[in-house]
PDB file of C-alpha atoms in Angstrom:
ATOM      1  CA  MET A1236       0.000   0.000   0.000  1.00  0.00           C
ATOM      2  CA  GLY A1237       2.377   2.779   1.087  1.00  0.00           C
ATOM      3  CA  SER A1238       2.335   5.689   3.445  1.00  0.00           C
ATOM      4  CA  THR A1239      -0.349   8.336   3.248  1.00  0.00           C
ATOM      5  CA  LYS A1240       2.215  10.983   2.334  1.00  0.00           C
ATOM      6  CA  THR A1241       3.594   8.878  -0.530  1.00  0.00           C
ATOM      7  CA  LEU A1242       0.131   8.028  -1.826  1.00  0.00           C
ATOM      8  CA  VAL A1243      -0.920  11.694  -1.736  1.00  0.00           C
ATOM      9  CA  LYS A1244       2.178  12.683  -3.738  1.00  0.00           C
ATOM     10  CA  LYS A1245       1.388  10.014  -6.344  1.00  0.00           C
ATOM     11  CA  ALA A1246      -2.296  10.970  -6.464  1.00  0.00           C
ATOM     12  CA  LYS A1247      -1.394  14.642  -6.973  1.00  0.00           C
ATOM     13  CA  LYS A1248       0.655  13.558  -9.998  1.00  0.00           C
ATOM     14  CA  GLY A1249      -2.438  11.880 -11.491  1.00  0.00           C
ATOM     15  CA  ASP A1250      -2.110   8.330 -10.132  1.00  0.00           C
ATOM     16  CA  GLY A1251      -5.752   7.267  -9.795  1.00  0.00           C
ATOM     17  CA  GLU A1252      -4.871   4.004  -8.056  1.00  0.00           C
ATOM     18  CA  ALA A1253      -3.016   5.928  -5.339  1.00  0.00           C
ATOM     19  CA  PHE A1254      -6.083   8.100  -4.777  1.00  0.00           C
ATOM     20  CA  ILE A1255      -8.309   5.016  -4.554  1.00  0.00           C
ATOM     21  CA  SER A1256      -5.913   3.506  -1.999  1.00  0.00           C
ATOM     22  CA  LEU A1257      -6.081   6.709   0.065  1.00  0.00           C
ATOM     23  CA  VAL A1258      -9.873   6.767   0.038  1.00  0.00           C
ATOM     24  CA  LYS A1259     -10.060   3.084   0.980  1.00  0.00           C
ATOM     25  CA  GLN A1260      -7.849   3.764   4.018  1.00  0.00           C
ATOM     26  CA  TYR A1261     -10.344   6.332   5.308  1.00  0.00           C
ATOM     27  CA  GLU A1262     -13.587   4.894   3.965  1.00  0.00           C
ATOM     28  CA  ASP A1263     -14.700   3.525   7.341  1.00  0.00           C
ATOM     29  CA  VAL A1264     -14.014   6.820   9.138  1.00  0.00           C
ATOM     30  CA  LEU A1265     -15.901   8.713   6.437  1.00  0.00           C
ATOM     31  CA  TYR A1266     -18.871   6.371   6.690  1.00  0.00           C
ATOM     32  CA  ARG A1267     -19.014   6.534  10.491  1.00  0.00           C
ATOM     33  CA  THR A1268     -18.742  10.318  10.435  1.00  0.00           C
ATOM     34  CA  ALA A1269     -21.454  10.820   7.812  1.00  0.00           C
ATOM     35  CA  SER A1270     -23.758   8.284   9.442  1.00  0.00           C
ATOM     36  CA  ARG A1271     -23.608  10.209  12.717  1.00  0.00           C
ATOM     37  CA  LEU A1272     -24.591  13.448  11.049  1.00  0.00           C
ATOM     38  CA  LEU A1273     -27.248  12.251   8.613  1.00  0.00           C
ATOM     39  CA  ASN A1274     -30.578  10.458   8.911  1.00  0.00           C
ATOM     40  CA  ASN A1275     -30.333   7.680   6.346  1.00  0.00           C
ATOM     41  CA  ASP A1276     -27.957   5.492   4.384  1.00  0.00           C
ATOM     42  CA  GLU A1277     -28.918   7.023   1.021  1.00  0.00           C
ATOM     43  CA  ASP A1278     -27.822  10.469   2.219  1.00  0.00           C
ATOM     44  CA  VAL A1279     -24.625   8.981   3.658  1.00  0.00           C
ATOM     45  CA  ALA A1280     -23.816   7.328   0.324  1.00  0.00           C
ATOM     46  CA  ASP A1281     -24.545  10.563  -1.555  1.00  0.00           C
ATOM     47  CA  VAL A1282     -22.336  12.784   0.601  1.00  0.00           C
ATOM     48  CA  MET A1283     -19.525  10.231   0.633  1.00  0.00           C
ATOM     49  CA  GLN A1284     -19.601  10.128  -3.164  1.00  0.00           C
ATOM     50  CA  GLU A1285     -19.732  13.941  -3.381  1.00  0.00           C
ATOM     51  CA  ALA A1286     -16.869  14.284  -0.895  1.00  0.00           C
ATOM     52  CA  ILE A1287     -14.661  11.787  -2.731  1.00  0.00           C
ATOM     53  CA  ILE A1288     -15.299  13.438  -6.107  1.00  0.00           C
ATOM     54  CA  SER A1289     -14.637  16.875  -4.621  1.00  0.00           C
ATOM     55  CA  ALA A1290     -11.432  15.644  -2.982  1.00  0.00           C
ATOM     56  CA  TYR A1291     -10.250  14.128  -6.269  1.00  0.00           C
ATOM     57  CA  GLU A1292     -10.990  17.322  -8.193  1.00  0.00           C
ATOM     58  CA  ASN A1293      -9.370  19.559  -5.567  1.00  0.00           C
ATOM     59  CA  LEU A1294      -6.451  17.402  -4.436  1.00  0.00           C
ATOM     60  CA  HIS A1295      -4.035  19.983  -5.846  1.00  0.00           C
ATOM     61  CA  THR A1296      -5.274  22.454  -3.177  1.00  0.00           C
ATOM     62  CA  LEU A1297      -4.097  20.240  -0.289  1.00  0.00           C
ATOM     63  CA  LYS A1298      -1.115  22.128   1.118  1.00  0.00           C
ATOM     64  CA  ASN A1299       0.238  19.589   3.613  1.00  0.00           C
ATOM     65  CA  ASN A1300       0.107  15.954   2.510  1.00  0.00           C
ATOM     66  CA  ASP A1301       0.232  14.785   6.144  1.00  0.00           C
ATOM     67  CA  TYR A1302      -3.256  16.208   6.701  1.00  0.00           C
ATOM     68  CA  PHE A1303      -5.065  14.317   3.933  1.00  0.00           C
ATOM     69  CA  ASN A1304      -7.353  12.588   6.446  1.00  0.00           C
ATOM     70  CA  THR A1305      -8.321  15.858   8.153  1.00  0.00           C
ATOM     71  CA  TRP A1306      -8.804  17.587   4.808  1.00  0.00           C
ATOM     72  CA  LEU A1307     -10.998  14.768   3.476  1.00  0.00           C
ATOM     73  CA  CYS A1308     -13.076  14.742   6.686  1.00  0.00           C
ATOM     74  CA  LYS A1309     -13.565  18.504   6.411  1.00  0.00           C
ATOM     75  CA  ILE A1310     -14.863  18.091   2.871  1.00  0.00           C
ATOM     76  CA  LEU A1311     -17.215  15.318   4.022  1.00  0.00           C
ATOM     77  CA  ILE A1312     -18.539  17.302   6.991  1.00  0.00           C
ATOM     78  CA  ASN A1313     -19.097  20.330   4.773  1.00  0.00           C
ATOM     79  CA  LYS A1314     -21.051  18.138   2.327  1.00  0.00           C
ATOM     80  CA  CYS A1315     -23.111  16.773   5.244  1.00  0.00           C
ATOM     81  CA  ASN A1316     -23.830  20.280   6.497  1.00  0.00           C
ATOM     82  CA  SER A1317     -24.837  21.415   3.010  1.00  0.00           C
ATOM     83  CA  LEU A1318     -27.257  18.513   2.694  1.00  0.00           C
ATOM     84  CA  LEU A1319     -28.697  19.169   6.148  1.00  0.00           C
ATOM     85  CA  ASN A1320     -29.154  22.836   5.303  1.00  0.00           C
ATOM     86  CA  ARG A1321     -30.892  21.916   2.051  1.00  0.00           C
ATOM     87  CA  LYS A1322     -33.204  19.497   3.806  1.00  0.00           C
ATOM     88  CA  LYS A1323     -33.407  21.523   7.022  1.00  0.00           C
ATOM     89  CA  ASN A1324     -33.098  18.264   8.946  1.00  0.00           C
ATOM     90  CA  ILE A1325     -32.244  18.001  12.603  1.00  0.00           C
ATOM     91  CA  VAL A1326     -28.843  16.416  13.197  1.00  0.00           C
ATOM     92  CA  SER A1327     -29.315  12.989  14.695  1.00  0.00           C
ATOM     93  CA  MET A1328     -26.954  10.289  15.824  1.00  0.00           C
ATOM     94  CA  ASN A1329     -26.874   6.964  14.065  1.00  0.00           C
ATOM     95  CA  ASP A1330     -26.794   3.617  15.851  1.00  0.00           C
ATOM     96  CA  HIS A1331     -23.195   3.154  14.713  1.00  0.00           C
ATOM     97  CA  ILE A1332     -21.958   5.355  17.552  1.00  0.00           C
ATOM     98  CA  ILE A1333     -22.901   2.597  19.960  1.00  0.00           C
ATOM     99  CA  PRO A1334     -21.071  -0.737  19.925  1.00  0.00           C
ATOM    100  CA  ASP A1335     -23.303  -3.560  18.753  1.00  0.00           C
ATOM    101  CA  LYS A1336     -24.594  -5.654  21.626  1.00  0.00           C
ATOM    102  CA  LYS A1337     -27.474  -7.980  20.853  1.00  0.00           C
ATOM    103  CA  ASN A1338     -29.294  -7.656  24.205  1.00  0.00           C
ATOM    104  CA  ASP A1339     -28.617  -4.000  24.784  1.00  0.00           C
ATOM    105  CA  GLU A1340     -31.237  -2.184  22.691  1.00  0.00           C
ATOM    106  CA  PHE A1341     -32.478  -0.139  25.663  1.00  0.00           C
ATOM    107  CA  GLN A1342     -28.996   1.175  26.418  1.00  0.00           C
ATOM    108  CA  LYS A1343     -28.484   2.032  22.733  1.00  0.00           C
ATOM    109  CA  VAL A1344     -31.654   4.105  22.730  1.00  0.00           C
ATOM    110  CA  GLU A1345     -30.700   5.796  25.998  1.00  0.00           C
ATOM    111  CA  LEU A1346     -27.176   6.613  24.802  1.00  0.00           C
ATOM    112  CA  GLU A1347     -28.458   7.978  21.502  1.00  0.00           C
ATOM    113  CA  GLU A1348     -30.985  10.084  23.413  1.00  0.00           C
ATOM    114  CA  ALA A1349     -28.213  11.347  25.688  1.00  0.00           C
ATOM    115  CA  LEU A1350     -26.041  12.378  22.734  1.00  0.00           C
ATOM    116  CA  ASN A1351     -28.951  13.992  20.923  1.00  0.00           C
ATOM    117  CA  SER A1352     -29.808  15.961  24.064  1.00  0.00           C
ATOM    118  CA  LEU A1353     -26.497  17.802  23.884  1.00  0.00           C
ATOM    119  CA  ASN A1354     -26.227  21.267  22.400  1.00  0.00           C
ATOM    120  CA  GLU A1355     -25.129  20.992  18.763  1.00  0.00           C
ATOM    121  CA  VAL A1356     -21.708  22.590  19.398  1.00  0.00           C
ATOM    122  CA  TYR A1357     -20.979  19.998  22.100  1.00  0.00           C
ATOM    123  CA  ARG A1358     -22.233  17.113  19.949  1.00  0.00           C
ATOM    124  CA  VAL A1359     -20.130  18.214  16.959  1.00  0.00           C
ATOM    125  CA  ALA A1360     -17.030  18.562  19.152  1.00  0.00           C
ATOM    126  CA  LEU A1361     -17.555  15.025  20.525  1.00  0.00           C
ATOM    127  CA  ILE A1362     -18.042  13.566  17.041  1.00  0.00           C
ATOM    128  CA  LEU A1363     -14.955  15.260  15.648  1.00  0.00           C
ATOM    129  CA  TYR A1364     -12.825  14.228  18.626  1.00  0.00           C
ATOM    130  CA  TYR A1365     -14.000  10.695  19.395  1.00  0.00           C
ATOM    131  CA  ILE A1366     -15.366   9.475  16.077  1.00  0.00           C
ATOM    132  CA  VAL A1367     -13.417  11.307  13.373  1.00  0.00           C
ATOM    133  CA  GLY A1368     -10.285  11.249  15.522  1.00  0.00           C
ATOM    134  CA  LEU A1369      -9.254  14.872  15.115  1.00  0.00           C
ATOM    135  CA  ASN A1370      -7.187  16.398  17.895  1.00  0.00           C
ATOM    136  CA  VAL A1371      -8.142  19.629  19.675  1.00  0.00           C
ATOM    137  CA  ARG A1372      -5.926  21.754  17.410  1.00  0.00           C
ATOM    138  CA  GLU A1373      -7.431  20.262  14.233  1.00  0.00           C
ATOM    139  CA  ILE A1374     -10.977  20.752  15.543  1.00  0.00           C
ATOM    140  CA  SER A1375     -10.045  24.325  16.444  1.00  0.00           C
ATOM    141  CA  GLU A1376      -8.792  24.992  12.912  1.00  0.00           C
ATOM    142  CA  PHE A1377     -11.797  23.311  11.306  1.00  0.00           C
ATOM    143  CA  LEU A1378     -14.407  25.129  13.392  1.00  0.00           C
ATOM    144  CA  LYS A1379     -12.375  28.369  13.440  1.00  0.00           C
ATOM    145  CA  GLU A1380     -12.667  28.493  17.234  1.00  0.00           C
ATOM    146  CA  PRO A1381      -9.893  28.865  19.846  1.00  0.00           C
ATOM    147  CA  GLU A1382      -8.425  25.614  21.207  1.00  0.00           C
ATOM    148  CA  GLY A1383      -9.583  26.575  24.698  1.00  0.00           C
ATOM    149  CA  THR A1384     -13.157  26.782  23.439  1.00  0.00           C
ATOM    150  CA  ILE A1385     -12.924  23.283  21.959  1.00  0.00           C
ATOM    151  CA  LYS A1386     -11.451  21.884  25.199  1.00  0.00           C
ATOM    152  CA  SER A1387     -14.277  23.529  27.155  1.00  0.00           C
ATOM    153  CA  ARG A1388     -16.926  22.109  24.831  1.00  0.00           C
ATOM    154  CA  LEU A1389     -15.521  18.595  25.142  1.00  0.00           C
ATOM    155  CA  SER A1390     -15.301  18.891  28.913  1.00  0.00           C
ATOM    156  CA  ARG A1391     -18.793  20.341  29.274  1.00  0.00           C
ATOM    157  CA  ALA A1392     -20.303  17.724  26.975  1.00  0.00           C
ATOM    158  CA  LYS A1393     -18.772  14.897  29.002  1.00  0.00           C
ATOM    159  CA  MET A1394     -19.853  16.561  32.238  1.00  0.00           C
ATOM    160  CA  GLN A1395     -23.440  16.929  30.995  1.00  0.00           C
ATOM    161  CA  LEU A1396     -23.551  13.291  29.928  1.00  0.00           C
ATOM    162  CA  ARG A1397     -22.209  12.158  33.301  1.00  0.00           C
ATOM    163  CA  LYS A1398     -24.570  14.407  35.228  1.00  0.00           C
ATOM    164  CA  ASN A1399     -27.761  13.697  33.287  1.00  0.00           C
ATOM    165  CA  TYR A1400     -27.398  10.132  32.083  1.00  0.00           C
ATOM    166  CA  TYR A1401     -24.808   8.140  33.963  1.00  0.00           C
ATOM    167  CA  ASN A1402     -24.358   7.092  37.558  1.00  0.00           C
ATOM    168  CA  ASN A1403     -20.953   6.475  39.152  1.00  0.00           C
ATOM    169  CA  GLU A1404     -20.587   2.991  37.686  1.00  0.00           C
ATOM    170  CA  GLY A1405     -20.933   4.335  34.140  1.00  0.00           C
ATOM    171  CA  VAL A1406     -24.395   2.827  33.755  1.00  0.00           C
ATOM    172  CA  ILE A1407     -27.178   4.891  32.279  1.00  0.00           C
ATOM    173  CA  ALA A1408     -29.287   6.212  35.117  1.00  0.00           C
ATOM    174  CA  CYS A1409     -33.018   5.679  34.963  1.00  0.00           C
ATOM    175  CA  GLU A1410     -35.102   8.331  36.637  1.00  0.00           C
TER     176      GLU A1410
END
C-alpha cells in the first residue's frame, strides 16, 4: 500500500490508483462520520460520493500531505452540512456510535438520546474528537474556534452526559 504521504504525492501527480488507496484507508471513518450526522444510508452514500469526487478534483489544493485525512473529513462534513441545510433536517446520531450488543437495545436508545440531548456545538465537538479522531488543534482549525473553546466544549459535553445520564458505575441512570 504505502504511506499516506507517498500516496498523496502520487495521487497529486495523477495516479488514480493511489487516490483510490487513500480513500479506501479512510472509507470507514468517512462512513461513520457521515452516518452520525445524517438520517439515512442514502444520504450517507450521496455525501460520501460527493466528498470523494470533490477531494479528487481539488487534491491539488491540499497544502500539507500529512493532513489528507483531516482535509478529506472537512470536505465530508461540509457536504453533510450542506445537505442538512438543504433538507433543514435536525442532526441525529446513528446507531453506529454505539457498539453492537445484541441484548442491549435499551442502552443504545438511551445513549443515543443522551447524545442527541447535547447542544449541537458539544455534539459536533464530541463527534470530531472521538469518532473522526481529530485532535483539539485540528478541531479548532476546522471550526475556526480557539483551542480553549474546543477543550471547554468537550469537557462540558462529558460533564453533561455524566450528570444527566450516567451514575458512578458508568451505567445509564433511569429516573
